[in-house]
Tab-separated table of C-alpha atoms and ligand atoms in Angstrom:
chain	number	residue	atom	x	y	z
A	995	UNK	CA	-15.948	-12.036	-1.990
A	996	UNK	CA	-14.333	-13.867	-4.903
A	997	UNK	CA	-10.573	-13.527	-5.117
A	998	UNK	CA	-9.591	-11.398	-8.067
A	999	UNK	CA	-6.664	-9.810	-9.799
A	1000	UNK	CA	-4.936	-6.810	-8.232
A	1001	UNK	CA	-6.154	-4.367	-10.856
A	1002	UNK	CA	-6.757	-0.964	-9.365
A	1003	UNK	CA	-10.274	0.334	-9.916
A	1004	UNK	CA	-10.936	2.924	-12.578
A	1005	UNK	CA	-12.250	5.321	-9.930
A	1006	UNK	CA	-8.652	6.164	-9.008
A	1007	UNK	CA	-8.195	9.583	-10.496
A	1008	UNK	CA	-5.039	11.049	-11.942
A	1009	UNK	CA	-5.313	14.147	-9.755
A	1010	UNK	CA	-2.328	14.393	-7.469
A	1011	UNK	CA	-4.315	15.501	-4.420
A	1012	UNK	CA	-7.866	15.144	-3.157
A	1013	UNK	CA	-9.700	18.309	-2.215
A	1014	UNK	CA	-8.761	18.409	1.469
A	1015	UNK	CA	-7.849	21.329	3.735
A	1016	UNK	CA	-4.681	19.591	4.917
A	1017	UNK	CA	-4.030	22.212	7.636
A	1018	UNK	CA	-7.340	21.353	9.272
A	1019	UNK	CA	-6.781	17.607	9.398
A	1020	UNK	CA	-7.175	16.114	12.847
A	1021	UNK	CA	-7.215	12.432	13.635
A	1022	UNK	CA	-10.730	11.589	12.531
A	1023	UNK	CA	-12.567	9.441	10.050
A	1024	UNK	CA	-12.238	10.741	6.506
A	1025	UNK	CA	-13.876	8.664	3.835
A	1026	UNK	CA	-11.485	7.800	1.009
A	1027	UNK	CA	-12.153	6.085	-2.323
A	1028	UNK	CA	-11.195	2.451	-2.002
A	1029	UNK	CA	-10.641	-0.379	0.416
A	1030	UNK	CA	-9.385	-3.949	0.302
A	1031	UNK	CA	-11.474	-6.992	1.196
A	1032	UNK	CA	-10.575	-10.673	1.438
A	1033	UNK	CA	-12.722	-13.403	2.940
A	1034	UNK	CA	-11.885	-16.878	4.130
A	1035	UNK	CA	-14.047	-19.823	5.202
A	1036	UNK	CA	-13.363	-21.855	8.326
A	1037	UNK	CA	-10.598	-24.351	7.652
A	1038	UNK	CA	-9.276	-22.469	4.617
A	1039	UNK	CA	-6.506	-19.889	4.195
A	1040	UNK	CA	-6.827	-16.330	3.003
A	1041	UNK	CA	-6.438	-15.988	-0.752
A	1042	UNK	CA	-5.777	-12.722	-2.562
A	1043	UNK	CA	-8.641	-10.285	-2.029
A	1044	UNK	CA	-9.537	-7.250	-4.087
A	1045	UNK	CA	-9.748	-3.494	-4.054
A	1046	UNK	CA	-13.352	-2.298	-4.036
A	1047	UNK	CA	-14.960	1.126	-3.657
A	1048	UNK	CA	-15.160	2.163	0.001
A	1049	UNK	CA	-18.562	1.025	1.295
A	1050	UNK	CA	-20.375	-0.298	4.354
A	1051	UNK	CA	-20.319	-4.040	5.015
A	1052	UNK	CA	-23.354	-6.243	5.118
A	1053	UNK	CA	-22.821	-8.408	8.174
A	1054	UNK	CA	-24.842	-11.009	10.037
A	1055	UNK	CA	-26.291	-9.687	13.305
A	1056	UNK	CA	-25.048	-13.025	14.664
A	1057	UNK	CA	-21.454	-12.504	13.480
A	1058	UNK	CA	-18.567	-13.414	15.798
A	1059	UNK	CA	-17.264	-9.856	15.822
A	1060	UNK	CA	-20.593	-8.279	16.798
A	1061	UNK	CA	-21.482	-10.868	19.404
A	1062	UNK	CA	-18.170	-11.976	20.842
A	1063	UNK	CA	-15.698	-9.248	19.885
A	1064	UNK	CA	-13.584	-11.545	17.706
A	1065	UNK	CA	-11.541	-8.893	15.949
A	1066	UNK	CA	-8.071	-7.405	15.660
A	1067	UNK	CA	-6.958	-4.209	14.088
A	1068	UNK	CA	-3.654	-2.724	13.026
A	1069	UNK	CA	-2.552	0.840	12.406
A	1070	UNK	CA	0.276	2.055	10.186
A	1071	UNK	CA	1.038	5.053	8.052
A	1072	UNK	CA	2.073	6.001	4.532
A	1073	UNK	CA	4.091	9.195	4.019
A	1074	UNK	CA	4.863	11.300	0.988
A	1075	UNK	CA	8.477	12.467	0.827
A	1076	UNK	CA	9.738	15.783	-0.597
A	1077	UNK	CA	11.068	13.798	-3.558
A	1078	UNK	CA	7.567	12.502	-4.277
A	1079	UNK	CA	8.128	8.962	-3.045
A	1080	UNK	CA	5.531	7.163	-0.960
A	1081	UNK	CA	6.926	5.377	2.063
A	1082	UNK	CA	5.383	2.811	4.392
A	1083	UNK	CA	6.773	2.380	7.887
A	1084	UNK	CA	7.666	-1.277	8.607
A	1085	UNK	CA	4.391	-2.881	7.404
A	1086	UNK	CA	5.833	-6.385	7.880
A	1087	UNK	CA	5.935	-5.710	11.626
A	1088	UNK	CA	2.202	-5.047	11.667
A	1089	UNK	CA	1.624	-8.238	9.684
A	1090	UNK	CA	3.546	-10.245	12.286
A	1091	UNK	CA	1.649	-8.635	15.147
A	1092	UNK	CA	-1.649	-9.434	13.437
A	1093	UNK	CA	-0.517	-13.035	13.109
A	1094	UNK	CA	0.198	-13.327	16.819
A	1095	UNK	CA	-3.178	-11.763	17.654
A	1096	UNK	CA	-4.980	-14.066	15.232
A	1097	UNK	CA	-3.470	-17.049	17.006
A	1098	UNK	CA	-4.713	-15.696	20.355
A	1099	UNK	CA	-8.237	-15.048	19.028
A	1100	UNK	CA	-8.530	-18.310	17.011
A	1101	UNK	CA	-8.588	-16.727	13.565
A	1102	UNK	CA	-6.827	-17.535	10.298
A	1103	UNK	CA	-4.570	-14.692	9.143
A	1104	UNK	CA	-3.143	-13.336	5.908
A	1105	UNK	CA	0.528	-14.114	5.248
A	1106	UNK	CA	3.044	-11.298	5.685
A	1107	UNK	CA	3.210	-10.938	1.889
A	1108	UNK	CA	-0.579	-10.815	1.552
A	1109	UNK	CA	-0.808	-8.248	4.336
A	1110	UNK	CA	1.880	-5.993	2.870
A	1111	UNK	CA	0.450	-6.354	-0.632
A	1112	UNK	CA	-3.048	-5.409	0.616
A	1113	UNK	CA	-1.648	-2.347	2.380
A	1114	UNK	CA	0.239	-1.257	-0.753
A	1115	UNK	CA	-2.840	-1.718	-2.915
A	1116	UNK	CA	-4.938	0.410	-0.571
A	1117	UNK	CA	-2.314	3.149	-0.514
A	1118	UNK	CA	-2.029	3.219	-4.302
A	1119	UNK	CA	-5.807	3.112	-4.737
A	1120	UNK	CA	-6.115	6.131	-2.419
A	1121	UNK	CA	-2.956	7.905	-3.497
A	1122	UNK	CA	-4.496	11.351	-3.802
A	1123	UNK	CA	-5.499	11.177	-0.121
A	1124	UNK	CA	-1.861	10.991	1.042
A	1125	UNK	CA	-1.186	14.476	2.416
A	1126	UNK	CA	1.619	16.622	0.982
A	1127	UNK	CA	4.995	16.098	2.700
A	1128	UNK	CA	4.999	17.334	6.285
A	1129	UNK	CA	1.267	18.063	6.359
A	1130	UNK	CA	-0.042	14.731	7.574
A	1131	UNK	CA	-0.024	11.065	6.692
A	1132	UNK	CA	-2.308	8.404	5.321
A	1133	UNK	CA	-3.338	6.266	8.292
A	1134	UNK	CA	-3.969	2.680	7.223
A	1135	UNK	CA	-6.313	0.481	9.197
A	1136	UNK	CA	-6.198	-3.277	8.519
A	1137	UNK	CA	-8.878	-5.268	10.384
A	1138	UNK	CA	-9.285	-9.025	10.766
A	1139	UNK	CA	-12.587	-10.247	12.185
A	1140	UNK	CA	-14.994	-13.128	12.492
A	1141	UNK	CA	-17.676	-12.155	10.009
A	1142	UNK	CA	-19.619	-15.415	9.976
A	1143	UNK	CA	-22.540	-16.152	12.316
A	1144	UNK	CA	-21.918	-17.971	15.586
A	1145	UNK	CA	-24.458	-18.340	18.335
A	1146	UNK	CA	-22.974	-20.871	20.685
A	1147	UNK	CA	-20.096	-23.018	19.660
A	1148	UNK	CA	-17.108	-22.826	17.361
A	1149	UNK	CA	-16.229	-22.842	14.508
A	1150	UNK	CA	-16.877	-19.411	13.117
A	1151	UNK	CA	-17.771	-20.115	9.465
A	1152	UNK	CA	-16.194	-17.031	7.853
A	1153	UNK	CA	-13.489	-14.427	8.468
A	1154	UNK	CA	-12.865	-11.094	6.776
A	1155	UNK	CA	-9.603	-9.227	6.321
A	1156	UNK	CA	-10.133	-5.645	5.240
A	1157	UNK	CA	-7.943	-2.549	4.927
A	1158	UNK	CA	-9.094	1.053	4.637
A	1159	UNK	CA	-7.238	4.354	4.958
A	1160	UNK	CA	-7.847	7.947	6.082
A	1161	UNK	CA	-5.666	11.045	5.800
A	1162	UNK	CA	-4.742	12.211	9.290
A	1163	UNK	CA	-3.040	15.034	11.100
A	1164	UNK	CA	-1.937	14.977	14.719
A	1165	UNK	CA	-3.443	12.499	17.182
A	1166	UNK	CA	-2.480	14.594	20.215
A	1167	UNK	CA	-3.106	18.301	19.982
A	1168	UNK	CA	-1.017	19.296	23.009
A	1169	UNK	CA	1.991	20.927	21.360
A	1170	UNK	CA	3.762	21.534	24.663
A	1171	UNK	CA	3.548	17.869	25.695
A	1172	UNK	CA	0.932	15.631	27.241
A	1173	UNK	CA	-0.463	15.989	30.728
A	1174	UNK	CA	-0.933	12.431	31.907
A	1175	UNK	CA	-3.134	11.046	34.617
A	1176	UNK	CA	-2.029	7.755	36.154
A	1177	UNK	CA	-5.233	5.747	36.259
A	1178	UNK	CA	-5.767	3.985	39.549
A	1179	UNK	CA	-9.351	2.736	39.205
A	1180	UNK	CA	-9.574	0.798	35.933
A	1181	UNK	CA	-6.973	-1.507	34.415
A	1182	UNK	CA	-6.352	-1.919	30.706
A	1183	UNK	CA	-5.045	-5.488	30.682
A	1184	UNK	CA	-4.472	-8.462	32.945
A	1185	UNK	CA	-2.009	-11.386	32.929
A	1186	UNK	CA	-2.860	-14.003	30.276
A	1187	UNK	CA	-5.494	-11.697	28.767
A	1188	UNK	CA	-5.366	-9.917	25.430
A	1189	UNK	CA	-3.425	-6.757	26.364
A	1190	UNK	CA	-0.436	-7.982	24.373
A	1191	UNK	CA	-2.329	-8.277	21.087
A	1192	UNK	CA	-4.231	-5.601	19.190
A	1193	UNK	CA	-7.685	-6.936	19.999
A	1194	UNK	CA	-10.506	-4.539	19.223
A	1195	UNK	CA	-11.759	-5.290	22.731
A	1196	UNK	CA	-8.788	-3.557	24.369
A	1197	UNK	CA	-9.963	-0.061	23.556
A	1198	UNK	CA	-13.596	0.766	24.334
A	1199	UNK	CA	-13.497	-0.700	27.882
A	1200	UNK	CA	-11.092	2.095	28.884
A	1201	UNK	CA	-12.865	4.968	27.120
A	1202	UNK	CA	-14.708	5.589	30.393
A	1203	UNK	CA	-11.480	6.517	32.147
A	1204	UNK	CA	-10.092	8.417	29.166
A	1205	UNK	CA	-13.282	10.487	28.971
A	1206	UNK	CA	-13.105	11.219	32.686
A	1207	UNK	CA	-9.442	12.231	32.481
A	1208	UNK	CA	-10.099	14.500	29.485
A	1209	UNK	CA	-12.987	16.138	31.331
A	1210	UNK	CA	-10.502	16.846	34.146
A	1211	UNK	CA	-8.141	18.547	31.686
A	1212	UNK	CA	-5.661	15.690	31.123
A	1213	UNK	CA	-4.456	14.652	27.685
A	1214	UNK	CA	-4.277	10.908	28.245
A	1215	UNK	CA	-4.162	8.192	30.880
A	1216	UNK	CA	-1.348	5.874	31.899
A	1217	UNK	CA	-2.445	2.446	33.098
A	1218	UNK	CA	-0.978	0.418	35.951
A	1219	UNK	CA	-0.502	-3.337	35.991
A	1220	UNK	CA	-3.529	-5.301	37.152
A	1221	UNK	CA	-1.611	-7.705	39.392
A	1222	UNK	CA	-0.036	-5.183	41.794
A	1223	UNK	CA	-1.195	-1.716	40.761
A	1224	UNK	CA	2.391	-0.544	41.351
A	1225	UNK	CA	3.980	-0.573	37.908
A	1226	UNK	CA	3.259	1.490	34.818
A	1227	UNK	CA	2.170	-0.281	31.649
A	1228	UNK	CA	1.060	1.948	28.787
A	1229	UNK	CA	-1.157	4.852	27.762
A	1230	UNK	CA	-4.513	4.492	26.021
A	1231	UNK	CA	-2.846	4.113	22.626
A	1232	UNK	CA	0.908	4.339	23.109
A	1233	UNK	CA	3.894	2.877	24.947
A	1234	UNK	CA	5.759	4.837	27.599
A	1235	UNK	CA	9.502	5.472	28.010
A	1236	UNK	CA	11.398	7.131	30.838
A	1237	UNK	CA	14.872	8.648	30.665
A	1238	UNK	CA	17.354	9.017	33.514
A	1239	UNK	CA	20.938	9.875	32.662
A	1240	UNK	CA	22.118	7.555	29.928
A	1241	UNK	CA	19.434	4.944	30.643
A	1242	UNK	CA	16.140	4.741	28.776
A	1243	UNK	CA	13.608	2.355	30.312
A	1244	UNK	CA	10.289	1.035	29.096
A	1245	UNK	CA	7.921	-1.601	30.487
A	1246	UNK	CA	8.874	-5.047	29.252
A	1247	UNK	CA	6.642	-7.028	26.909
A	1248	UNK	CA	4.970	-9.405	29.317
A	1249	UNK	CA	1.638	-10.178	27.679
A	1250	UNK	CA	-0.137	-7.132	29.075
A	1251	UNK	CA	1.680	-4.505	26.989
A	1252	UNK	CA	1.187	-3.961	23.296
A	1253	UNK	CA	4.428	-4.591	21.373
A	1254	UNK	CA	4.373	-1.292	19.511
A	1255	UNK	CA	6.169	-1.008	16.173
A	1256	UNK	CA	7.247	2.532	17.087
A	1257	UNK	CA	8.325	1.237	20.511
A	1258	UNK	CA	10.552	-1.370	18.887
A	1259	UNK	CA	11.993	1.175	16.461
A	1260	UNK	CA	12.752	3.661	19.230
A	1261	UNK	CA	14.508	0.973	21.268
A	1262	UNK	CA	16.690	0.136	18.260
A	1263	UNK	CA	17.450	3.790	17.466
A	1264	UNK	CA	18.107	4.727	21.084
A	1265	UNK	CA	20.648	1.905	21.388
A	1266	UNK	CA	22.267	3.091	18.143
A	1267	UNK	CA	22.599	6.547	19.715
A	1268	UNK	CA	24.567	5.032	22.617
A	1269	UNK	CA	21.917	4.943	25.332
A	1270	UNK	CA	21.440	1.923	27.527
A	1271	UNK	CA	17.906	0.616	27.034
A	1272	UNK	CA	16.201	-1.415	29.710
A	1273	UNK	CA	12.992	-3.311	29.048
A	1274	UNK	CA	11.875	-4.041	32.578
A	1275	UNK	CA	9.241	-3.597	35.252
A	1276	UNK	CA	8.874	0.178	35.722
A	1277	UNK	CA	7.481	1.137	39.162
A	1278	UNK	CA	5.475	4.373	39.390
A	1279	UNK	CA	8.264	5.802	41.571
A	1280	UNK	CA	10.783	5.433	38.721
A	1281	UNK	CA	8.486	7.337	36.411
A	1282	UNK	CA	7.991	10.127	38.954
A	1283	UNK	CA	11.767	10.248	39.413
A	1284	UNK	CA	12.585	10.356	35.672
A	1285	UNK	CA	14.293	13.274	33.937
A	1286	UNK	CA	12.229	12.871	30.791
A	1287	UNK	CA	9.174	10.864	29.829
A	1288	UNK	CA	7.782	10.264	26.354
A	1289	UNK	CA	5.336	7.992	24.620
A	1290	UNK	CA	5.432	6.244	21.271
A	1291	UNK	CA	2.774	4.914	18.934
A	1292	UNK	CA	1.711	4.933	15.306
A	1293	UNK	CA	-0.942	7.549	15.904
A	1294	UNK	CA	0.843	9.135	18.871
A	1295	UNK	CA	4.248	9.222	17.060
A	1296	UNK	CA	6.945	10.197	19.595
A	1297	UNK	CA	5.410	12.667	21.997
A	1298	UNK	CA	6.814	14.410	25.028
A	1299	UNK	CA	5.092	14.062	28.372
A	1300	UNK	CA	4.900	17.450	30.077
A	1301	UNK	CA	3.422	16.345	33.400
A	1302	UNK	CA	2.324	13.225	35.228
A	1303	UNK	CA	-0.306	13.235	37.975
A	1304	UNK	CA	-0.727	10.316	40.354
A	1305	UNK	CA	-3.481	10.666	42.917
A	1306	UNK	CA	-2.762	14.086	44.478
A	1307	UNK	CA	0.854	14.333	43.285
A	1308	UNK	CA	1.806	16.200	40.101
B	2661	COI	C1	-2.473	3.452	16.534
B	2661	COI	O1	-1.631	4.202	17.005
B	2661	COI	O2	-2.393	3.026	15.379
B	2661	COI	C2	-3.596	2.993	17.328
B	2661	COI	O3	-4.047	1.914	17.107
B	2661	COI	C3	-4.209	3.870	18.323
B	2661	COI	C4	-5.587	4.288	17.954
B	2661	COI	C5	-6.379	4.637	19.169
B	2661	COI	C6	-5.583	5.424	16.977
């Protein structure tokens, strides 16, 4: 796609709100009006992309993303305040995480400024889809992927950076807190793998265990480390924290844990509130011995854990 000016499309209406039953919003796909697309050839850098009407992509069946899973995604939210302002939560942090993932997956990446500008353009081009204050958020999904064809050997000839957005409500429906199952069969990540970056390949391989846990009545699963199977790592889509006395602990960033933006923010806030925060190895026993447990994530926000089940122990 040819780089173009940042003019917002005429399809953006002046209506304040789209026709959505905000109370009924879950966390599902909701088609909005516009998205952002930028493309880049091998050996080049991303230039400014453009806002286009939301539409399907045409993509080579031989593309790197379809054949080899070369893709990263990000997730962040825009909020409407009571005063009518639109706020983004730390979008530069998502840009930096995308950069580190792009390095790991051999892809060029947009600069922090390009990333943040693309996110802002998508939010403004879909402004009427931002829920009223307190009734949801606009979830923004940037994706970077190898869109060019590759059969055997590198380089991938083309990359795409795109951003779309959907209005969302709660990700977890369990108002009284999550009932977690500690997963002992499948692992989410392994040392030197891609667990520490937001690769698209980190998610569907563990749907099997999430589906099984949900069928058993659990809300989510908590994964153990692949090397020993003794320490907790993270949930399907959120980081975990345990509280005991004045000490808040969370698994350290070691390459197998996603460096969550909400995780980082909670660590900073918790320290400000006078707690001692430890980023460390967290054995299952420490979790079972904790006074409080919660998880953090963009979709998951900050959510209480009501129960934890490990093998036969609840
Ligand atoms: C997010 O919290 O943004 C995620 O990427 C999790 C996803 C499964 C919704």
